[in-house]
XYZ file of C-alpha atoms in Angstrom:
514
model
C -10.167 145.974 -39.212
C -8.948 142.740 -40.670
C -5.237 143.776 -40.639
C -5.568 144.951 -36.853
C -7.815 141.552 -35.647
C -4.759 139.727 -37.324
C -2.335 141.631 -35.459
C -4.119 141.077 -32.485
C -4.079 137.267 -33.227
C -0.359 137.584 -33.323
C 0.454 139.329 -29.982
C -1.833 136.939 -27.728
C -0.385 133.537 -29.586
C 2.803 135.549 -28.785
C 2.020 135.822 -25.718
C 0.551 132.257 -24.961
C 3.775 130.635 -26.236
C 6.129 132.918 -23.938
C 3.581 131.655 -20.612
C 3.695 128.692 -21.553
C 7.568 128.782 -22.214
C 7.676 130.276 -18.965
C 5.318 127.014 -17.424
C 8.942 125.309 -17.739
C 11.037 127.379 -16.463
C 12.391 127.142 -12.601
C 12.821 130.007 -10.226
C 15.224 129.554 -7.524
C 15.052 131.736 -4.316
C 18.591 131.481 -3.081
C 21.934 130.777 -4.977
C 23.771 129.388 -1.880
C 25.173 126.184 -2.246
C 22.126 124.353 -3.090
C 20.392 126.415 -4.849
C 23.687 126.921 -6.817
C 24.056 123.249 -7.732
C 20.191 122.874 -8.035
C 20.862 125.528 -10.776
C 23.684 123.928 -12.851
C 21.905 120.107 -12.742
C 18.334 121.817 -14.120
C 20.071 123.109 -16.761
C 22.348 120.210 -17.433
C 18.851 119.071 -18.161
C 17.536 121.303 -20.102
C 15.141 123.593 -17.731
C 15.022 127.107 -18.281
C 16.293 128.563 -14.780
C 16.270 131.725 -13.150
C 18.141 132.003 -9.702
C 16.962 135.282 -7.152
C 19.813 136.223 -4.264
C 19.240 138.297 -1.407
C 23.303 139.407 -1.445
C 25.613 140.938 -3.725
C 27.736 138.597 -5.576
C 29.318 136.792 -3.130
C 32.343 136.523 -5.581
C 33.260 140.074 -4.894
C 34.559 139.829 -1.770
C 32.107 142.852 -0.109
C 32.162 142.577 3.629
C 28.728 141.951 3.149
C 29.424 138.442 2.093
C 32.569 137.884 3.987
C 30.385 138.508 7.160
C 28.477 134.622 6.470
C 29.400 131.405 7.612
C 32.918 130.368 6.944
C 32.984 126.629 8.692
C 34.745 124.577 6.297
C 32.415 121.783 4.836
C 32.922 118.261 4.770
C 32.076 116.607 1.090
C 31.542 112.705 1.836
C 30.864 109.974 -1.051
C 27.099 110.636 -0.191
C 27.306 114.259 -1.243
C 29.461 113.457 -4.424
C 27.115 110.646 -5.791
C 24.359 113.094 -5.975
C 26.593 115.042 -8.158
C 26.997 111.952 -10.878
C 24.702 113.036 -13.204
C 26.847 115.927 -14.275
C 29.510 116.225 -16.589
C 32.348 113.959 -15.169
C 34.784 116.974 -15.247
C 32.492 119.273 -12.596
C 32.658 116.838 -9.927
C 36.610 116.436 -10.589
C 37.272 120.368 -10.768
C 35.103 120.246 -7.200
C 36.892 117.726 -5.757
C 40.263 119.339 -6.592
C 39.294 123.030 -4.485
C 39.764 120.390 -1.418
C 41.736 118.144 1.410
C 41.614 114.584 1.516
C 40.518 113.636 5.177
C 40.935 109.752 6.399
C 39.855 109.771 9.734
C 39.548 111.758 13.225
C 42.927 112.461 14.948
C 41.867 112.737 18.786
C 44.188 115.149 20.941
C 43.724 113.924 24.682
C 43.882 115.907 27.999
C 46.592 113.781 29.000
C 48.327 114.581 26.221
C 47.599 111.238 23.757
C 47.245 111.703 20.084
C 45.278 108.886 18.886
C 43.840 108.274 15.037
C 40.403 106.735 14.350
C 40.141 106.166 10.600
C 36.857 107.305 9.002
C 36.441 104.128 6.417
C 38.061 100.302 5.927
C 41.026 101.754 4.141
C 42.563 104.499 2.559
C 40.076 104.477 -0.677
C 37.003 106.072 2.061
C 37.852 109.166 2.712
C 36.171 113.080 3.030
C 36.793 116.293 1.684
C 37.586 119.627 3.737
C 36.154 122.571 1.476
C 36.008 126.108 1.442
C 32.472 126.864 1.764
C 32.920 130.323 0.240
C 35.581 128.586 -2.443
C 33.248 125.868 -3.243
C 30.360 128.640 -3.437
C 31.988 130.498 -6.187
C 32.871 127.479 -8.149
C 29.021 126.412 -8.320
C 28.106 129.476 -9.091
C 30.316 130.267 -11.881
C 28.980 126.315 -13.145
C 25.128 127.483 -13.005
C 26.173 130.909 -15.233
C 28.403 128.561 -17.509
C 25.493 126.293 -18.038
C 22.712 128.930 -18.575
C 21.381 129.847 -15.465
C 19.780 133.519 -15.478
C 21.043 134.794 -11.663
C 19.713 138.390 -10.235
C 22.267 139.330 -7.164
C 20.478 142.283 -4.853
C 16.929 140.444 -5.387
C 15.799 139.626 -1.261
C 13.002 138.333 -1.111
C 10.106 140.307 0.688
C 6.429 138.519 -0.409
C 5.198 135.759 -2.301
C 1.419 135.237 -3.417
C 0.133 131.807 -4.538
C -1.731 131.339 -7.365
C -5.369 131.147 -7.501
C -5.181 128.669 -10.459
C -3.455 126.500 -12.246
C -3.409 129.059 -14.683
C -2.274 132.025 -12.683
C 1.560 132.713 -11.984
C 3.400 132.980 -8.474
C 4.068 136.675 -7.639
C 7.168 136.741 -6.287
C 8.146 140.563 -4.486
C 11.921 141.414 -4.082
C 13.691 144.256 -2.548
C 16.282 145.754 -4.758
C 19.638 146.183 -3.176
C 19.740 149.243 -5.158
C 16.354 150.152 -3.312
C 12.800 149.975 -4.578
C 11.300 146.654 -5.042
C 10.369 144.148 -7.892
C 7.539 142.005 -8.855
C 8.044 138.729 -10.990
C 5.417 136.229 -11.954
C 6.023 132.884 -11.899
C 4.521 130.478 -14.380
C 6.560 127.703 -13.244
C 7.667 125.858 -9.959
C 9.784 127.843 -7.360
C 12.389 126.145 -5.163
C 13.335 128.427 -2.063
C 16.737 127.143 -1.551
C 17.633 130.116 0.725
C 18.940 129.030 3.953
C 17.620 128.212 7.702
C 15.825 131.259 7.712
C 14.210 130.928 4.350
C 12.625 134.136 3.604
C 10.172 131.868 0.612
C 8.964 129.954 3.352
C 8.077 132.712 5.836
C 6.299 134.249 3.213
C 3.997 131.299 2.549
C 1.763 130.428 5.911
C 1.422 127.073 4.471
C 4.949 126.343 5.444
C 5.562 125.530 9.234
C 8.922 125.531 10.825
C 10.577 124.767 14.308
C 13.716 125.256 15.385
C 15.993 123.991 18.187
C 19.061 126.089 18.894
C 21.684 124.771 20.454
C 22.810 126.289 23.764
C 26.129 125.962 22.494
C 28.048 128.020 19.615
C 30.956 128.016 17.625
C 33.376 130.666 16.788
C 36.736 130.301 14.546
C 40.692 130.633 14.754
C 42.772 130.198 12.314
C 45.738 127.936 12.761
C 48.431 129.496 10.132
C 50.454 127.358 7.790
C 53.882 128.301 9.509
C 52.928 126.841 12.491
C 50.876 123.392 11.924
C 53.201 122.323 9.752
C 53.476 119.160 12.088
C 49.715 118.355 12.385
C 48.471 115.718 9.649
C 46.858 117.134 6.851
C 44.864 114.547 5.824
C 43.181 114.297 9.606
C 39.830 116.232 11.255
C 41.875 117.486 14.790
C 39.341 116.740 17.775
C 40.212 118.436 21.129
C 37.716 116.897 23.551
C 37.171 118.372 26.986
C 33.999 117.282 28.203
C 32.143 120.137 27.732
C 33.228 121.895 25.081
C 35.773 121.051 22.210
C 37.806 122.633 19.456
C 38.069 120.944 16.132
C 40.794 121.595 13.162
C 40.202 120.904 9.465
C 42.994 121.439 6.952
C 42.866 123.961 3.972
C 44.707 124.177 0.560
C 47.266 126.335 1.881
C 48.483 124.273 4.312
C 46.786 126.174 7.532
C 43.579 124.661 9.373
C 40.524 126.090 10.427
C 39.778 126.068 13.677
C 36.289 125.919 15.511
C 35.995 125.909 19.193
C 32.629 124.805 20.224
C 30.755 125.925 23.850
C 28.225 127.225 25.626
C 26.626 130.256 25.207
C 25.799 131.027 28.655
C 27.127 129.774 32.211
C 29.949 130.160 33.720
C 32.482 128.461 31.611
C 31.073 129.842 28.027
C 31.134 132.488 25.440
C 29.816 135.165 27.748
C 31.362 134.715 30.984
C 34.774 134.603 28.094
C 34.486 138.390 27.687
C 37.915 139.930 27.566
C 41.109 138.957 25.819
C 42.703 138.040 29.680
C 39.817 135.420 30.141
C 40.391 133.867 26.913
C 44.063 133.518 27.832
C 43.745 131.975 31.219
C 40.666 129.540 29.313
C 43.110 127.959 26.577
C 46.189 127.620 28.539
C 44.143 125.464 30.775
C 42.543 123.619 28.862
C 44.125 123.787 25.354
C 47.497 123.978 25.963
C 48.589 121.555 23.717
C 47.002 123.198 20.369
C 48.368 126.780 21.322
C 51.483 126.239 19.128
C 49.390 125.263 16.267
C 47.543 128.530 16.946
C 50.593 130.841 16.861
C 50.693 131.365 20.695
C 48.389 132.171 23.361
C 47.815 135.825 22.671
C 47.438 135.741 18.856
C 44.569 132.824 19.244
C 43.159 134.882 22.456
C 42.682 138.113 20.485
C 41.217 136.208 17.712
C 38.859 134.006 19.576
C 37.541 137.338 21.250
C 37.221 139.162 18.647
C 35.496 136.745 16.320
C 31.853 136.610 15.525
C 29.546 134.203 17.109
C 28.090 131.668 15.154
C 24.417 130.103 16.331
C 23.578 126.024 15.895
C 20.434 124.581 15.584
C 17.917 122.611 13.768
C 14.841 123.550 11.561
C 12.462 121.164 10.674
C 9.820 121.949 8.300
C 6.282 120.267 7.523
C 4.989 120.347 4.375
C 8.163 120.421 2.186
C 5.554 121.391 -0.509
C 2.672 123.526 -0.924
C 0.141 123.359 -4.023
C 1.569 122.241 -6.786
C 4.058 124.920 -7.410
C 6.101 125.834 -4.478
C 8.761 123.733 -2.377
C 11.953 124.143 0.212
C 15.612 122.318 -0.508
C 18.459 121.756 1.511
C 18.756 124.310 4.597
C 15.271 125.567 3.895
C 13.466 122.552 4.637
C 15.885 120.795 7.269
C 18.653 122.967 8.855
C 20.546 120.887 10.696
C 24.081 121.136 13.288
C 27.351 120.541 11.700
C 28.457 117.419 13.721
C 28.146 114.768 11.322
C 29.182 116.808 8.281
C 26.216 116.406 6.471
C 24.415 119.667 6.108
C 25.568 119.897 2.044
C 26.162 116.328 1.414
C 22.055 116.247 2.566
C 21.145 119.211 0.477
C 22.874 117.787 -2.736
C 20.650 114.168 -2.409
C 18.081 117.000 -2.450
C 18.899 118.143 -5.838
C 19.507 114.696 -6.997
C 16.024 113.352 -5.819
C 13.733 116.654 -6.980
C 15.658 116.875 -10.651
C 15.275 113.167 -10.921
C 11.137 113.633 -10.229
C 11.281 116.442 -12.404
C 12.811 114.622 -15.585
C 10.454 111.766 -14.737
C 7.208 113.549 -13.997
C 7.707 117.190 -15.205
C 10.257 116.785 -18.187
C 11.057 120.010 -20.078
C 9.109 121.717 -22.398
C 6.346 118.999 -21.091
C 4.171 117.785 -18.345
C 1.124 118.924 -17.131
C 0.405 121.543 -13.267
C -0.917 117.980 -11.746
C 1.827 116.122 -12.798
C 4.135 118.821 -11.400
C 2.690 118.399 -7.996
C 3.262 114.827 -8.490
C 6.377 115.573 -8.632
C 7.088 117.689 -5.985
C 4.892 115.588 -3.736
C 7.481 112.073 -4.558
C 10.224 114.513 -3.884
C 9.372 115.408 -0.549
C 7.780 112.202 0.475
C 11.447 110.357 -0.061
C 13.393 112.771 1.178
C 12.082 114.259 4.697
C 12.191 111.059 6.536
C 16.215 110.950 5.876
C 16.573 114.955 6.784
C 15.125 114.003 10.087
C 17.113 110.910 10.590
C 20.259 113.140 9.765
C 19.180 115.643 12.482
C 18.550 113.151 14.795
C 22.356 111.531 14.302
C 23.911 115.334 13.963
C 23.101 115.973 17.190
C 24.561 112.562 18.859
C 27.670 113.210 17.378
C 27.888 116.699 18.916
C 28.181 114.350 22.285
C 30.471 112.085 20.702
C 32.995 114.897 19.633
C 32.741 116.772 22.589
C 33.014 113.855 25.054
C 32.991 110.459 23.847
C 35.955 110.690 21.773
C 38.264 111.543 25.129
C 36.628 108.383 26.907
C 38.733 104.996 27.127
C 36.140 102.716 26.721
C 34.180 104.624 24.006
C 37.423 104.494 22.209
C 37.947 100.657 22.871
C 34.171 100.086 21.337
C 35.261 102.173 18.612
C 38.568 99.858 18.149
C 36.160 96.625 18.140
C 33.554 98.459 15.816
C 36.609 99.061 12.574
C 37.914 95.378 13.514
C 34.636 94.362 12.317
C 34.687 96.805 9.564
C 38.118 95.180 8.578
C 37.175 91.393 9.299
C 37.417 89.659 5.967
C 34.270 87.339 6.436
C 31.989 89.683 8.683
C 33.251 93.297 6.853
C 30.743 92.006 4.113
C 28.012 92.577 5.762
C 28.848 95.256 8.979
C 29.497 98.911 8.082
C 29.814 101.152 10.651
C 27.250 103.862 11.407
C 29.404 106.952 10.062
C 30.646 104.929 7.492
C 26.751 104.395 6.197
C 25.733 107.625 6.432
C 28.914 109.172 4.768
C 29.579 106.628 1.801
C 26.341 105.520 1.463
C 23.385 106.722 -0.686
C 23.629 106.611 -4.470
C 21.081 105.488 -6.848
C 21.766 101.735 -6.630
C 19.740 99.104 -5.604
C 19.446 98.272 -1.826
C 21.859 102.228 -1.437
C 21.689 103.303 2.332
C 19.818 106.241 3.187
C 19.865 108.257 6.678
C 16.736 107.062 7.681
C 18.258 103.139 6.970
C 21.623 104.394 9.009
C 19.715 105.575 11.922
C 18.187 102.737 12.392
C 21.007 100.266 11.645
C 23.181 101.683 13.898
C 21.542 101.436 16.903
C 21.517 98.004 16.186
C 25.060 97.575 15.550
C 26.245 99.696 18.290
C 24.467 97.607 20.736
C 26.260 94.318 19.113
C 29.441 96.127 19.419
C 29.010 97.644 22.916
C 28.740 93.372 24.092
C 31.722 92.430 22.070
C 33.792 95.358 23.084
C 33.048 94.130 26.720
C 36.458 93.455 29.129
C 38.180 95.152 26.343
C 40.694 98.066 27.426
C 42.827 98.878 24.305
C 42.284 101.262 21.375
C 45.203 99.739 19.064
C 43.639 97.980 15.952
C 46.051 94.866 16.089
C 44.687 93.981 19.931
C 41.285 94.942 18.702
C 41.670 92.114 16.173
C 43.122 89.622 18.469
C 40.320 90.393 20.797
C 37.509 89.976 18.708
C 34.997 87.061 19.204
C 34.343 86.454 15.037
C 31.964 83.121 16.261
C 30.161 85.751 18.607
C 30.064 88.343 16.881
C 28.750 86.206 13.708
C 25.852 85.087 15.840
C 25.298 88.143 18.034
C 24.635 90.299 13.542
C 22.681 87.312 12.780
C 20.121 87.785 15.594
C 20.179 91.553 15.790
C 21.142 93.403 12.757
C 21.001 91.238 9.675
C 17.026 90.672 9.662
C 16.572 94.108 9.977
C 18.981 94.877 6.744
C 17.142 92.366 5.175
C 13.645 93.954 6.179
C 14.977 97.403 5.202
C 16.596 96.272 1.568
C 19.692 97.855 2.296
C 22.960 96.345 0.633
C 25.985 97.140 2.349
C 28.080 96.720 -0.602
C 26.429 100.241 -2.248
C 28.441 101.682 1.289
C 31.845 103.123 -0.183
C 33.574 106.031 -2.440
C 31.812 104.153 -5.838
C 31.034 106.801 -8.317
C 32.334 109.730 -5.811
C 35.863 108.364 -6.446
């Protein structure tokens, strides 16, 4: 009797030291992107993490997973701060799957090519990436660093806890077929997409979404023949109402995404045979159908190519109890105009690992201080997801028809003399440039939610000084420019506000993302 109470002893401390191993350990619904990187910086860290993904491997190449989104991403210094916490030689190895991108090269009805640079100088720059390339890489990171990841696990049901004490039962289908239950002692993260199947399964969570009456579908513009294009530019078409856009890849070709309505009578649908989409883009994109290896090749291609949806999701709470939150895409879908969608999600990671470690550090930390945690997390980040989503959809307008109109472009030309003015440059960064170098973990760093509000500001200063002003070359730009105006016009309008804000412009810039 002795022998078998002992032995009974043993198997329930046992089994209290493997729940309360599993207590710190981090399930992860979702092993896109986010969840991806979300994986490799927990571990970094020294969480125990187990990812769950609804696909097969995406790194086998099944037409499953070649049937996803394929819009090449846009990595700006934002995105690439988030990542400074990890060893130096990740972020370099990321960096390297990409194109350097200065600024927008604007191809005109008329037949103009103008250039718009994105930063100052040459040092501010993007990165065009391979969202399926990049994908892989982050993967292979997380299973590198530890990472336990279960391919053919879609999520199908999740069940709170009644207590603190009491796991999260997660319910999978198998891709296999037959289903799964896990319990989960510790916090999950659904980091799986717009149409987060973690959030649909708690009520808690509630969502809205605004699609976009417009959509996107992709051509390819081959090596061989956009040879001439610059590499190192994103390729704006404007038309008014609809707009293609080119973004360079390794091997010399671009990608191509033409942007328009889904209904009406210029739009996908009334576009429903390979004839239409001839007579469409040799009327209005003549001028790119060399790039595109002629008229018929980019016609049969544009017709036959899947439609992709836009939209945004917004999502209130972020976190529910103090085990379960949403990350990147989950909690804030948002339209790929401003380039932000990742760059957003990784501040994500950054800001929930950094409330972890602080609140919730491995192998410590108690169900109340978790929720703490959580709670910080999505109090400091859902303010700048909406301000993103707000700006993401003004720049649709700007693509698509600002960047063909003169005076927009002669504002734009005052707005980088500014920028580039020795004495005011100090203390004036553009909109874009704020919300794609900013952010960081300095003092006074600019978030979306500072940027928003900034530029509206700003753009009203520069609208004034750009007035009576007809060029877009920088030199007459900078002989035009009122400094003594413009001096006095930031010190009544925009500089209190910085100052009531705490932002500091000089955090704005590649800094640690270089």
């Amino acid at each position: 009797m002795a022998e078998m109470a002992a032995r009974d002893r043993k198997h329930q401390e046992l089994g209290d030291a493997l729940v309360e191993r599993r207590r710190h350990e981090v399930t992860i619904v979702g092993a896109g992107l986010v969840g991806s990187l979300l994986a490799v910086v927990l571990r970094s860290r020294g969480y125990r993490v187990t990812v769950y993904e609804g696909r097969r491997d995406p790194r086998e190449g099944t037409q499953e997973n070649s049937a996803g989104r394929s819009i090449n991403l846009v990595a700006t210094a934002r995105g690439l701060k988030a990542l400074s916490t990890l060893p130096p030689d990740v972020a370099t190895r990321l960096k390297a799957l990409g194109t350097k991108v200065y600024g927008r090269v604007i191809h005109t009805e008329d037949g103009q090519i103008l250039a718009q640079k994105y930063g100052k100088n040459d040092n501010e720059y993007n990165i065009s990436l391979s969202r399926s390339k990049l994908n892989d890489f982050l993967l292979g990171e997380a299973e590198k660093a530890g990472a336990c990841i279960k391919f053919g696990h879609r999520l199908c049901n999740a069940k709170l806890p009644a207590d603190s004490e009491s796991p999260t039962q997660l319910e999978f289908t198998m891709g296999g077929g037959g289903t799964c239950l896990t319990a989960c002692f510790g916090p999950v993260i659904g980091s799986d997409g717009a149409g987060s199947a973690l959030r649909r399964a708690v009520p808690a969570f509630e969502a809205s979404s605004d699609i976009l009456a417009a959509g996107y579908k992709e051509v390819l513009l081959p090596a061989h023949c956009s040879q001439t294009l610059d590499q190192f530019g994103l390729h704006i078409w404007p038309r008014g109402d609809h707009f293609l856009m080119g973004l360079a890849n390794k091997d010399g070709s671009f990608t191509g995404t033409l942007y328009l309505a889904n209904e009406g009578d210029l739009s996908f649908s009334s576009l429903n045979s390979e004839e239409k989409w001839r007579q469409f883009l040799n009327e209005h994109y003549a001028d790119a159908l060399p790039f595109m290896d002629g008229v018929d090749k980019a016609s049969k291609q544009l017709y036959n190519n899947p439609l992709g949806m836009l939209g945004t999701v917004k999502v209130q709470p972020w976190r529910v109890g103090n085990r379960i939150a949403v990350i990147g895409d989950a909690a804030h879908a948002v339209v790929p105009f401003f380039g932000q969608g990742m760059n957003c999600g990784f501040e994500d990671v950054d800001c929930l690992a950094q409330e972890l470690s602080t609140r919730w550090p491995p192998k410590d930390g108690t169900p109340q201080k978790l929720e703490q945690a959580l709670e910080s997390y999505a109090r400091r980040r859902k303010p700048n997801a909406d301000a993103i989503a707000t700006m993401a959809l003004e720049n649709y307008v700007e693509m698509m028809r600002s960047t063909g109109d003169p005076v927009f472009r002669s504002r734009k030309a005052i707005e980088a003399a500014l920028e580039r003015d020795e004495e005011l440059g100090a203390s004036f960064r553009s909109r874009y440039a704020m919300v794609c170098y900013g952010g960081g973990r300095q003092k006074g760093a600019v978030g979306y939610a500072h940027a928003l509000q900034l530029g509206e500001a700003q753009w009203g200063v520069v609208c004034d000084l750009a007035a009576g002003f007809s060029g877009s070359d920088s030199q007459e730009a900078d002989a035009f420019l009122d400094r003594k105006r413009a001096a006095q016009l930031l010190e009544e309008r925009v500089w209190p506000l910085q100052r009531q804000l705490g932002v500091d412009l000089a955090t704005v810039g590649i800094g640690s993302a270089s």
